[in-house]
Coordinates of C-alpha atoms and ligand atoms in Angstrom, one line a residue:
Chain G
X1 CA -35.9 -14.9 -27.4
X2 CA -34.3 -11.9 -25.8
X3 CA -30.5 -11.4 -26.1
X4 CA -28.6 -12.7 -23.1
X5 CA -26.5 -10.2 -21.3
X6 CA -23.8 -12.9 -20.8
X7 CA -23.2 -15.8 -23.0
X8 CA -20.4 -18.4 -22.2
X9 CA -20.0 -20.6 -25.2
X10 CA -18.0 -23.9 -25.1
X11 CA -15.4 -22.3 -22.9
X12 CA -12.3 -24.3 -21.9
X13 CA -9.5 -23.0 -19.9
X14 CA -6.1 -24.6 -19.5
X15 CA -3.2 -23.4 -17.3
X16 CA 0.4 -24.4 -17.8
X17 CA 1.6 -25.6 -14.4
X18 CA 5.1 -27.2 -13.8
X19 CA 5.4 -28.4 -17.4
X20 CA 1.9 -29.9 -17.1
X21 CA -1.4 -28.7 -18.4
X22 CA -4.2 -28.3 -15.9
X23 CA -7.7 -28.1 -17.3
X24 CA -9.4 -25.7 -14.9
X25 CA -12.6 -25.6 -16.9
X26 CA -13.9 -27.9 -19.7
X27 CA -16.6 -27.0 -22.2
X28 CA -18.6 -24.6 -20.1
X29 CA -21.9 -23.3 -21.4
X30 CA -23.8 -20.7 -19.5
X31 CA -26.4 -18.1 -20.6
X32 CA -27.5 -15.3 -18.3
X33 CA -30.3 -12.9 -18.9
X34 CA -30.3 -9.3 -17.7
X35 CA -31.5 -9.0 -14.2
X36 CA -30.8 -12.6 -13.2
X37 CA -29.1 -13.6 -9.9
X38 CA -27.0 -16.7 -10.6
X39 CA -25.0 -18.5 -8.1
X40 CA -22.1 -20.9 -8.9
X41 CA -21.4 -23.6 -6.4
X42 CA -19.0 -26.5 -6.4
X43 CA -16.2 -28.0 -4.5
X44 CA -12.8 -26.4 -4.3
X45 CA -10.8 -26.4 -7.5
X46 CA -13.8 -26.9 -9.9
X47 CA -13.1 -23.7 -11.8
X48 CA -15.6 -21.3 -10.3
X49 CA -13.1 -18.5 -9.9
X50 CA -11.6 -19.3 -13.2
X51 CA -15.0 -18.9 -14.9
X52 CA -15.7 -15.6 -13.1
X53 CA -12.2 -14.2 -13.9
X54 CA -12.7 -14.9 -17.6
X55 CA -16.0 -13.1 -17.5
X56 CA -14.3 -10.2 -15.8
X57 CA -11.6 -10.2 -18.5
X58 CA -8.7 -11.0 -16.2
X59 CA -8.1 -14.4 -18.0
X60 CA -8.7 -15.3 -21.6
X61 CA -10.4 -18.5 -22.7
X62 CA -8.2 -21.3 -24.2
X63 CA -11.2 -22.3 -26.4
X64 CA -14.7 -21.1 -26.9
X65 CA -15.9 -17.5 -26.4
X66 CA -17.4 -15.3 -23.8
X67 CA -19.9 -12.7 -25.0
X68 CA -21.5 -9.7 -23.3
X69 CA -24.4 -8.3 -25.2
X70 CA -23.2 -10.5 -28.1
X71 CA -19.8 -8.8 -28.1
X72 CA -16.6 -10.7 -27.1
X73 CA -15.2 -9.8 -23.7
X74 CA -11.9 -8.1 -24.3
X75 CA -10.2 -7.4 -21.0
X76 CA -11.6 -6.0 -17.8
X77 CA -14.0 -3.1 -18.0
X78 CA -16.3 -1.0 -15.9
X79 CA -19.5 -2.7 -17.3
X80 CA -18.4 -5.8 -15.3
X81 CA -17.6 -4.9 -11.7
X82 CA -15.9 -7.5 -9.5
X83 CA -16.2 -7.9 -5.8
X84 CA -13.3 -9.9 -4.4
X85 CA -13.2 -12.0 -1.2
X86 CA -10.2 -10.0 0.0
X87 CA -12.0 -6.7 -0.8
X88 CA -9.2 -5.2 -3.0
X89 CA -9.9 -1.7 -1.7
X90 CA -7.3 1.0 -2.2
X91 CA -5.8 1.5 1.3
X92 CA -4.7 5.1 0.7
X93 CA -8.2 6.3 -0.2
X94 CA -11.1 7.0 2.2
X95 CA -14.4 5.2 1.9
X96 CA -15.8 8.1 -0.2
X97 CA -12.7 8.2 -2.5
X98 CA -12.7 4.4 -2.9
X99 CA -16.4 4.6 -4.0
X100 CA -15.7 7.5 -6.3
X101 CA -12.6 5.9 -7.7
X102 CA -14.2 4.4 -10.8
X103 CA -16.1 7.5 -12.0
X104 CA -13.1 9.7 -11.2
X105 CA -10.8 7.3 -13.2
X106 CA -13.2 7.5 -16.1
X107 CA -12.9 11.2 -16.2
X108 CA -16.3 12.3 -14.8
X109 CA -16.5 15.9 -13.6
X110 CA -15.4 16.3 -10.0
X111 CA -18.8 17.5 -8.8
X112 CA -20.6 14.6 -10.3
X113 CA -18.0 12.2 -8.8
X114 CA -18.6 13.7 -5.4
X115 CA -22.3 13.5 -5.6
X116 CA -22.2 9.9 -6.9
X117 CA -19.9 8.8 -4.2
X118 CA -22.0 10.4 -1.5
X119 CA -25.1 8.7 -2.8
X120 CA -23.5 5.3 -2.8
X121 CA -21.9 5.8 0.6
X122 CA -25.3 6.4 1.9
X123 CA -26.8 3.5 0.1
X124 CA -24.5 1.0 1.9
X125 CA -25.0 2.8 5.2
X126 CA -21.5 4.1 5.7
X127 CA -22.2 7.8 5.9
X128 CA -20.6 7.9 9.4
X129 CA -17.5 6.3 8.0
X130 CA -17.3 8.4 4.8
X131 CA -13.9 9.7 5.7
X132 CA -12.4 6.5 7.3
X133 CA -9.6 4.6 5.6
X134 CA -10.1 0.9 4.8
X135 CA -7.9 -0.3 7.7
X136 CA -10.3 1.4 10.1
X137 CA -13.3 -0.7 8.9
X138 CA -14.6 -4.1 9.8
X139 CA -14.7 -6.8 7.2
X140 CA -18.4 -6.3 6.6
X141 CA -17.9 -2.6 6.1
X142 CA -15.0 -3.2 3.7
X143 CA -17.2 -5.5 1.6
X144 CA -20.0 -2.8 1.5
X145 CA -17.4 -0.4 0.2
X146 CA -16.3 -2.9 -2.4
X147 CA -19.9 -3.4 -3.5
X148 CA -20.7 0.3 -3.5
X149 CA -17.7 1.1 -5.7
X150 CA -18.7 -1.2 -8.5
X151 CA -22.3 0.1 -8.3
X152 CA -21.1 3.7 -8.3
X153 CA -19.3 2.9 -11.5
X154 CA -22.6 1.8 -13.1
X155 CA -21.5 -1.8 -13.5
X156 CA -24.3 -3.8 -15.3
X157 CA -23.0 -7.1 -14.3
X158 CA -21.6 -7.6 -10.7
X159 CA -19.2 -10.6 -10.4
X160 CA -18.7 -11.7 -6.8
X161 CA -16.2 -14.4 -5.8
X162 CA -17.1 -15.7 -2.3
X163 CA -17.6 -12.1 -1.2
X164 CA -19.0 -13.0 2.2
X165 CA -16.7 -16.0 2.8
X166 CA -14.5 -14.2 5.3
X167 CA -17.4 -12.7 7.4
X168 CA -19.1 -14.0 10.5
X169 CA -22.6 -15.6 10.1
X170 CA -24.6 -12.6 11.3
X171 CA -22.8 -10.1 9.1
X172 CA -23.1 -12.4 6.2
X173 CA -26.9 -12.7 6.6
X174 CA -27.3 -9.0 6.8
X175 CA -25.1 -8.4 3.8
X176 CA -27.1 -11.1 1.8
X177 CA -30.3 -9.2 2.6
X178 CA -28.8 -5.9 1.6
X179 CA -27.4 -7.3 -1.6
X180 CA -30.8 -8.7 -2.6
X181 CA -32.4 -5.3 -1.9
X182 CA -29.8 -3.5 -4.0
X183 CA -30.0 -6.1 -6.8
X184 CA -33.8 -5.6 -7.0
X185 CA -33.7 -1.8 -6.8
X186 CA -30.8 -1.4 -9.3
X187 CA -32.0 -4.2 -11.7
X188 CA -28.5 -5.7 -11.5
X189 CA -27.3 -8.9 -13.0
X190 CA -25.3 -10.9 -10.5
X191 CA -22.9 -13.8 -10.9
X192 CA -22.1 -15.0 -7.4
X193 CA -19.6 -17.7 -6.4
X194 CA -20.1 -19.5 -3.1
X195 CA -19.2 -22.7 -1.3
X196 CA -22.3 -22.6 0.8
X197 CA -25.5 -24.3 -0.6
X198 CA -27.6 -22.3 1.9
X199 CA -26.3 -19.0 0.6
X200 CA -26.9 -20.0 -2.9
X201 CA -30.6 -21.0 -2.1
X202 CA -31.2 -17.7 -0.2
X203 CA -29.9 -15.6 -3.0
X204 CA -30.2 -17.1 -6.4
X205 CA -32.7 -17.3 -9.3
X206 CA -30.5 -20.1 -10.7
X207 CA -27.9 -22.2 -9.0
X208 CA -25.2 -23.6 -11.4
X209 CA -23.5 -26.6 -9.9
X210 CA -19.9 -27.4 -10.9
X211 CA -17.7 -30.4 -10.4
X212 CA -13.9 -30.8 -10.5
X213 CA -11.4 -32.8 -12.4
X214 CA -11.7 -31.2 -14.9
X215 CA -13.9 -28.3 -13.8
X216 CA -17.3 -28.5 -15.6
X217 CA -20.9 -27.4 -15.2
X218 CA -23.0 -30.4 -14.1
X219 CA -26.4 -28.9 -13.3
X220 CA -28.4 -25.6 -13.6
X221 CA -31.3 -25.4 -11.2
X222 CA -34.0 -22.7 -11.2
X223 CA -35.3 -21.6 -7.8
X224 CA -38.9 -20.3 -7.8
X225 CA -39.4 -19.9 -4.0
X226 CA -40.5 -16.3 -3.3
X227 CA -38.1 -14.1 -1.4
X228 CA -37.3 -13.6 1.5
X229 CA -36.7 -17.4 1.7
X230 CA -37.1 -19.2 4.9
X231 CA -34.2 -21.7 5.5
X232 CA -36.5 -23.8 7.7
X233 CA -39.3 -24.3 5.1
X234 CA -39.8 -27.7 3.5
X235 CA -39.2 -26.4 0.0
X236 CA -35.9 -24.9 1.1
X237 CA -34.9 -28.2 2.7
X238 CA -35.9 -30.2 -0.4
X239 CA -33.7 -28.0 -2.5
X240 CA -30.9 -28.2 -0.2
X241 CA -31.1 -32.0 -0.3
X242 CA -31.1 -32.0 -4.1
X243 CA -28.2 -29.7 -4.4
X244 CA -26.1 -31.6 -1.9
X245 CA -26.8 -34.7 -3.9
X246 CA -25.7 -33.0 -7.1
X247 CA -22.5 -31.8 -5.4
X248 CA -21.7 -35.2 -4.0
X249 CA -21.9 -36.5 -7.6
X250 CA -24.9 -39.0 -7.5
X251 CA -27.4 -37.5 -9.8
Chain F
X1 CA -4.3 -2.0 32.0
X2 CA -3.8 1.1 34.2
X3 CA -3.5 4.5 32.7
X4 CA 0.1 5.8 32.8
X5 CA 0.4 9.5 33.7
X6 CA 1.4 11.8 30.9
X7 CA 4.7 12.8 32.3
X8 CA 6.0 9.2 32.7
X9 CA 7.5 8.9 29.2
X10 CA 9.4 12.2 29.2
X11 CA 10.5 11.7 32.8
X12 CA 11.9 8.2 32.0
X13 CA 13.5 9.5 28.8
X14 CA 15.2 12.3 30.7
X15 CA 16.4 10.3 33.6
X16 CA 19.3 8.5 31.9
X17 CA 20.9 11.6 30.3
X18 CA 20.6 13.5 33.5
X19 CA 22.3 10.7 35.4
X20 CA 25.0 10.6 32.8
X21 CA 25.4 14.4 33.1
X22 CA 25.8 14.1 36.9
X23 CA 28.4 11.3 36.5
X24 CA 30.3 13.4 33.9
X25 CA 30.2 16.4 36.3
X26 CA 31.6 14.5 39.3
X27 CA 34.2 12.7 37.2
X28 CA 35.7 15.9 35.7
X29 CA 35.0 18.8 38.0
X30 CA 37.7 20.2 40.3
X31 CA 40.5 18.1 38.7
X32 CA 43.7 19.9 37.9
X33 CA 44.1 18.0 34.7
X34 CA 41.3 16.3 32.9
X35 CA 41.2 15.1 29.3
X36 CA 37.4 15.8 29.2
X37 CA 36.2 19.3 30.3
X38 CA 33.3 19.4 32.8
X39 CA 29.8 19.9 31.5
X40 CA 29.6 23.5 32.7
X41 CA 32.6 24.6 30.7
X42 CA 31.2 22.8 27.6
X43 CA 27.9 24.7 28.1
X44 CA 29.8 28.0 28.3
X45 CA 31.7 27.2 25.2
X46 CA 28.5 26.2 23.4
X47 CA 27.0 29.7 24.2
X48 CA 30.2 31.4 23.1
X49 CA 30.1 29.4 19.8
X50 CA 26.6 30.3 19.2
X51 CA 26.3 33.9 20.3
X52 CA 29.8 35.0 21.5
X53 CA 30.5 37.3 24.4
X54 CA 32.4 34.9 26.6
X55 CA 35.8 34.1 25.3
X56 CA 35.8 36.1 22.1
X57 CA 38.3 33.9 20.3
X58 CA 38.4 32.8 16.7
X59 CA 35.6 30.3 17.3
X60 CA 33.1 32.8 18.8
X61 CA 29.8 33.2 17.0
X62 CA 30.8 30.8 14.3
X63 CA 28.3 28.0 15.1
X64 CA 25.5 29.3 12.9
X65 CA 27.8 29.5 9.8
X66 CA 29.1 26.0 10.3
X67 CA 25.7 24.5 11.0
X68 CA 24.2 26.2 8.0
X69 CA 27.1 25.0 5.8
X70 CA 26.6 21.4 6.9
X71 CA 22.8 21.6 6.6
X72 CA 22.9 23.1 3.1
X73 CA 25.3 20.4 1.9
X74 CA 23.4 17.6 3.6
X75 CA 20.0 18.7 2.3
X76 CA 21.3 19.7 -1.0
X77 CA 23.0 16.3 -1.6
X78 CA 20.0 14.6 -0.3
X79 CA 17.7 16.5 -2.5
X80 CA 19.8 15.8 -5.6
X81 CA 19.9 12.1 -4.7
X82 CA 16.1 12.0 -4.4
X83 CA 15.8 13.8 -7.7
X84 CA 17.8 11.1 -9.4
X85 CA 17.0 8.0 -7.4
X86 CA 13.2 8.4 -7.3
X87 CA 12.6 8.4 -11.1
X88 CA 15.4 5.9 -11.7
X89 CA 14.0 3.5 -9.1
X90 CA 10.6 3.7 -10.6
X91 CA 12.0 3.0 -14.1
X92 CA 14.1 0.1 -12.8
X93 CA 11.2 -1.3 -10.9
X94 CA 8.6 -1.1 -13.6
X95 CA 10.5 -1.3 -17.0
X96 CA 12.0 -4.7 -17.6
X97 CA 14.6 -3.6 -20.1
X98 CA 15.9 -0.8 -17.9
X99 CA 16.1 -3.2 -15.0
X100 CA 18.0 -5.7 -17.0
X101 CA 20.4 -3.0 -18.1
X102 CA 21.1 -1.1 -14.9
X103 CA 20.3 -3.3 -11.9
X104 CA 23.3 -5.6 -12.1
X105 CA 25.7 -2.7 -12.2
X106 CA 24.1 -0.8 -9.4
X107 CA 24.0 -4.0 -7.3
X108 CA 27.7 -4.5 -8.0
X109 CA 28.6 -0.9 -6.9
X110 CA 26.4 -1.0 -3.8
X111 CA 28.7 -2.9 -1.5
X112 CA 31.4 -0.2 -1.9
X113 CA 31.1 1.9 1.3
X114 CA 30.5 5.6 0.9
X115 CA 33.7 6.3 2.8
X116 CA 35.7 4.3 0.3
X117 CA 34.6 6.7 -2.4
X118 CA 36.2 9.6 -0.4
X119 CA 39.7 9.4 -1.9
X120 CA 38.4 9.1 -5.5
X121 CA 36.0 12.0 -4.8
X122 CA 38.9 14.1 -3.6
X123 CA 40.9 13.3 -6.7
X124 CA 38.0 14.1 -9.0
X125 CA 36.4 17.0 -7.2
X126 CA 39.4 18.3 -5.3
X127 CA 39.8 18.9 -1.6
X128 CA 36.7 20.9 -0.5
X129 CA 33.0 21.0 -0.1
X130 CA 32.3 19.6 -3.5
X131 CA 33.7 16.2 -2.4
X132 CA 31.5 16.3 0.7
X133 CA 28.5 17.1 -1.4
X134 CA 29.2 14.2 -3.7
X135 CA 29.5 11.8 -0.7
X136 CA 26.2 12.9 0.6
X137 CA 24.6 12.3 -2.8
X138 CA 26.0 8.8 -2.9
X139 CA 25.1 8.0 0.7
X140 CA 21.5 9.0 0.2
X141 CA 21.2 7.6 -3.3
X142 CA 21.2 3.9 -2.5
X143 CA 18.6 3.7 0.3
X144 CA 16.2 5.9 -1.8
X145 CA 16.8 3.8 -5.0
X146 CA 16.6 0.4 -3.4
X147 CA 13.4 1.2 -1.4
X148 CA 11.8 2.9 -4.5
X149 CA 12.5 -0.2 -6.6
X150 CA 11.1 -2.5 -3.9
X151 CA 8.0 -0.3 -3.4
X152 CA 7.0 -0.1 -7.1
X153 CA 7.6 -3.8 -7.5
X154 CA 5.7 -5.1 -4.6
X155 CA 2.3 -3.6 -5.3
X156 CA -0.4 -6.1 -4.5
X157 CA -1.6 -7.7 -7.8
X158 CA -5.2 -7.5 -6.6
X159 CA -5.0 -3.7 -6.8
X160 CA -4.2 -3.8 -10.5
X161 CA -7.2 -6.0 -11.1
X162 CA -9.4 -3.7 -9.0
X163 CA -8.2 -0.6 -11.0
X164 CA -8.6 -2.4 -14.3
X165 CA -12.2 -3.5 -13.7
X166 CA -13.1 0.1 -12.5
X167 CA -11.9 1.5 -15.8
X168 CA -8.4 2.7 -15.2
X169 CA -6.5 2.7 -18.5
X170 CA -3.1 1.0 -18.5
X171 CA -1.3 4.3 -19.0
X172 CA -3.0 5.8 -15.9
X173 CA -2.3 2.8 -13.7
X174 CA 1.1 4.1 -12.6
X175 CA -0.2 7.3 -11.2
X176 CA -3.4 5.8 -9.8
X177 CA -2.1 2.6 -8.3
X178 CA 1.7 2.1 -8.4
X179 CA 2.7 5.5 -7.0
X180 CA 0.3 5.7 -4.0
X181 CA 0.8 2.0 -3.2
X182 CA 4.6 2.4 -3.1
X183 CA 4.6 5.5 -1.0
X184 CA 5.4 3.7 2.3
X185 CA 8.5 2.2 0.9
X186 CA 9.5 5.3 -0.9
X187 CA 9.1 7.2 2.4
X188 CA 11.3 4.7 4.2
X189 CA 14.0 5.2 1.6
X190 CA 13.8 8.9 2.0
X191 CA 14.0 8.7 5.7
X192 CA 17.0 6.4 5.7
X193 CA 18.6 8.5 3.0
X194 CA 18.2 11.7 5.1
X195 CA 19.7 10.0 8.1
X196 CA 22.7 8.8 6.1
X197 CA 23.2 12.3 4.5
X198 CA 23.7 13.7 8.0
X199 CA 26.2 11.0 8.9
X200 CA 28.1 11.3 5.7
X201 CA 28.3 15.1 5.6
X202 CA 30.2 15.1 8.9
X203 CA 32.7 12.6 7.6
X204 CA 33.0 14.4 4.3
X205 CA 33.8 17.7 6.0
X206 CA 36.6 16.3 8.0
X207 CA 39.3 16.7 5.3
X208 CA 40.1 19.9 3.5
X209 CA 36.9 21.7 4.2
X210 CA 36.9 25.1 5.9
X211 CA 33.3 25.3 7.2
X212 CA 30.9 22.8 8.5
X213 CA 30.4 20.9 11.7
X214 CA 32.8 18.2 10.7
X215 CA 35.4 20.8 9.9
X216 CA 35.1 22.6 13.2
X217 CA 35.4 19.4 15.1
X218 CA 38.6 18.4 13.3
X219 CA 40.1 21.9 13.7
X220 CA 39.3 21.9 17.4
X221 CA 40.9 18.5 17.9
X222 CA 44.1 19.8 16.3
X223 CA 44.0 22.7 18.8
X224 CA 43.1 20.4 21.7
X225 CA 39.9 22.3 22.2
X226 CA 38.0 19.3 23.5
X227 CA 35.1 21.5 24.7
X228 CA 34.5 22.6 21.1
X229 CA 34.7 18.9 19.9
X230 CA 32.0 18.0 22.3
X231 CA 29.9 21.0 21.4
X232 CA 30.1 20.1 17.7
X233 CA 29.0 16.5 18.5
X234 CA 26.1 17.7 20.5
X235 CA 24.9 20.1 17.8
X236 CA 25.2 17.3 15.1
X237 CA 23.1 15.1 17.3
X238 CA 20.4 17.6 18.0
X239 CA 20.1 18.7 14.3
X240 CA 20.1 15.1 13.1
X241 CA 17.4 14.3 15.6
X242 CA 15.3 17.3 14.7
X243 CA 15.6 16.6 11.0
X244 CA 14.5 13.0 11.5
X245 CA 11.5 14.2 13.6
X246 CA 10.5 16.6 10.9
X247 CA 10.5 13.9 8.2
X248 CA 8.7 11.5 10.5
X249 CA 5.9 14.1 11.0
X250 CA 5.7 14.6 7.3
X251 CA 5.5 10.8 6.9
X252 CA 2.7 10.4 9.4
X253 CA 0.7 13.0 7.5
X254 CA 1.5 11.5 4.1
X255 CA 0.8 7.9 5.2
X256 CA -2.1 8.5 7.6
X257 CA -4.0 5.9 5.6
X258 CA -1.4 3.2 6.5
X259 CA -1.9 1.2 9.7
X260 CA 1.9 0.9 10.0
X261 CA 2.5 4.7 9.8
X262 CA -0.6 6.8 10.5
Ligands
ATP1 N1 -3.1 -19.0 -12.5 C1 -3.2 -20.4 -12.5 N2 -2.1 -21.1 -12.8 C2 -2.2 -22.5 -12.8 N3 -3.3 -23.2 -12.4 C3 -4.4 -22.4 -12.0 C4 -4.4 -21.0 -12.0 N4 -5.6 -20.6 -11.6 C5 -6.3 -21.7 -11.3 N5 -5.6 -22.8 -11.6 C6 -6.1 -24.2 -11.4 O1 -7.4 -24.3 -12.0 C7 -8.2 -25.1 -11.2 C8 -9.5 -24.3 -10.8 O2 -9.2 -23.2 -10.0 P1 -10.2 -22.2 -9.4 O3 -9.5 -21.2 -8.7 O4 -11.1 -21.7 -10.6 O5 -11.1 -23.1 -8.5 P2 -12.3 -22.6 -7.5 O6 -13.5 -23.4 -8.0 O7 -12.5 -21.2 -7.5 O8 -11.8 -23.2 -6.1 P3 -12.1 -22.5 -4.7 O9 -13.4 -22.9 -4.3 O10 -11.1 -23.2 -3.8 O11 -11.8 -21.1 -4.8 C9 -7.4 -25.5 -10.0 O12 -7.0 -26.8 -10.2 C10 -6.3 -24.5 -10.0 O13 -5.1 -25.2 -9.5
MG2 MG1 -12.1 -19.6 -6.1

């Protein structure tokens, strides 16, 4: 079997909270192959963000280990780009400079940074706004910048924590389609957290269902419906029913 | 909403001072004895102070010297305060051990008003411009320090995460994230500090200093030259206003990315 790009092995995460211990995630196991699009769904507080933030290197596991290409994850790094729900753009930088931030920070030559930034600004369709500052952009545009900056930084794994949660339905659908296009073209590996079953079915190769108290993985469903997926088709509906069932806890 | 004509703002802004000027004129002109001279006489005196040729007394043509003396002390003291307070504020804000060591003392000294330092300054630095300079330094120091500390401490945690996952090393984080993110606060501190420098310099020049706008006002008061007192006040007002406008323009350019400033 081929080496997985990400391997989460028996990971447990506990937080100290008001002299108590909260188990945010218990005994999670998850293996992701290069190029897979995996969605994490589950009710609030089931540890989705915690799992994602451990893969990103922002948190360390209390038990178990997280491996990328068989090596333990040690802190955040440019190979794992994160897209936050609240964007996390640098407000003092233009769109172009935000997108070129990673390559510039890693000491790439100025000319290459400029060229890379220009290419990715174009890829997310923001050429007209190349010199705008984040506060001059709509939410959808900000999220495009956030996606472009991790891609411009050659992230192999893109971690997304409810990236489209704050956007209106139409913008969300358009960004979902764009994300799928980019994912295919760039051969990315995506780990995508969402509350919405529909979003997970539209996007994912695999949907990982989580459950709270303590947070754990309860199911891992493969989706073989060819893309683009039609939310009104019978297979889509069948899947939606099954996933709602899993989420509600009677499986 | 209807479009307001372009002259509306300036016209409204000018209306009140013009009215006040008219009232001043009618309250003081043609009186045999008035404590306050009429505006026309003050205007003549201002011209004499600036370029001479009217009264040719001891004050003629001295305005430039006094204004320059005040400005060099105010900006010098301000510059020195910025030079000390900016790095110190960054250290206190970001280095725990330095904060633990210095912050309590600085907070304890902060409530002592600048003017209460004046007697001590005069004892240490003697009567003269050096005391005034020291007061300006103190006056500008705290607003710059406090706002710098606040700025470097209140960087959104999300930005550190964003920088880290994009490959910024911990040692580069200060220059890449902390410094730009705290610029709005730092600028607020500088602006407050500059305003205070100007206030404090005039107070500082009122005892034992030969030149400066504060000095000329006090001297004129002793000689009952109310016209010169008013001229001095007007010049202080105009220069302070211009200096604030300049730093505001600089801030608008520096912070053009910020929705609160740009
Ligand atoms: N820094 C922390 N300190 C203490 N407890 C935490 C911390 N981070 C998360 N938790 C706890 O861990 C549990 C899982 O949180 P997490 O944010 O991973 O949930 P989530 O699935 O992302 O929820 P949501 O869908 O609402 O974003 C929660 O009970 C939360 O209170
Ligand atoms: Mg979450």
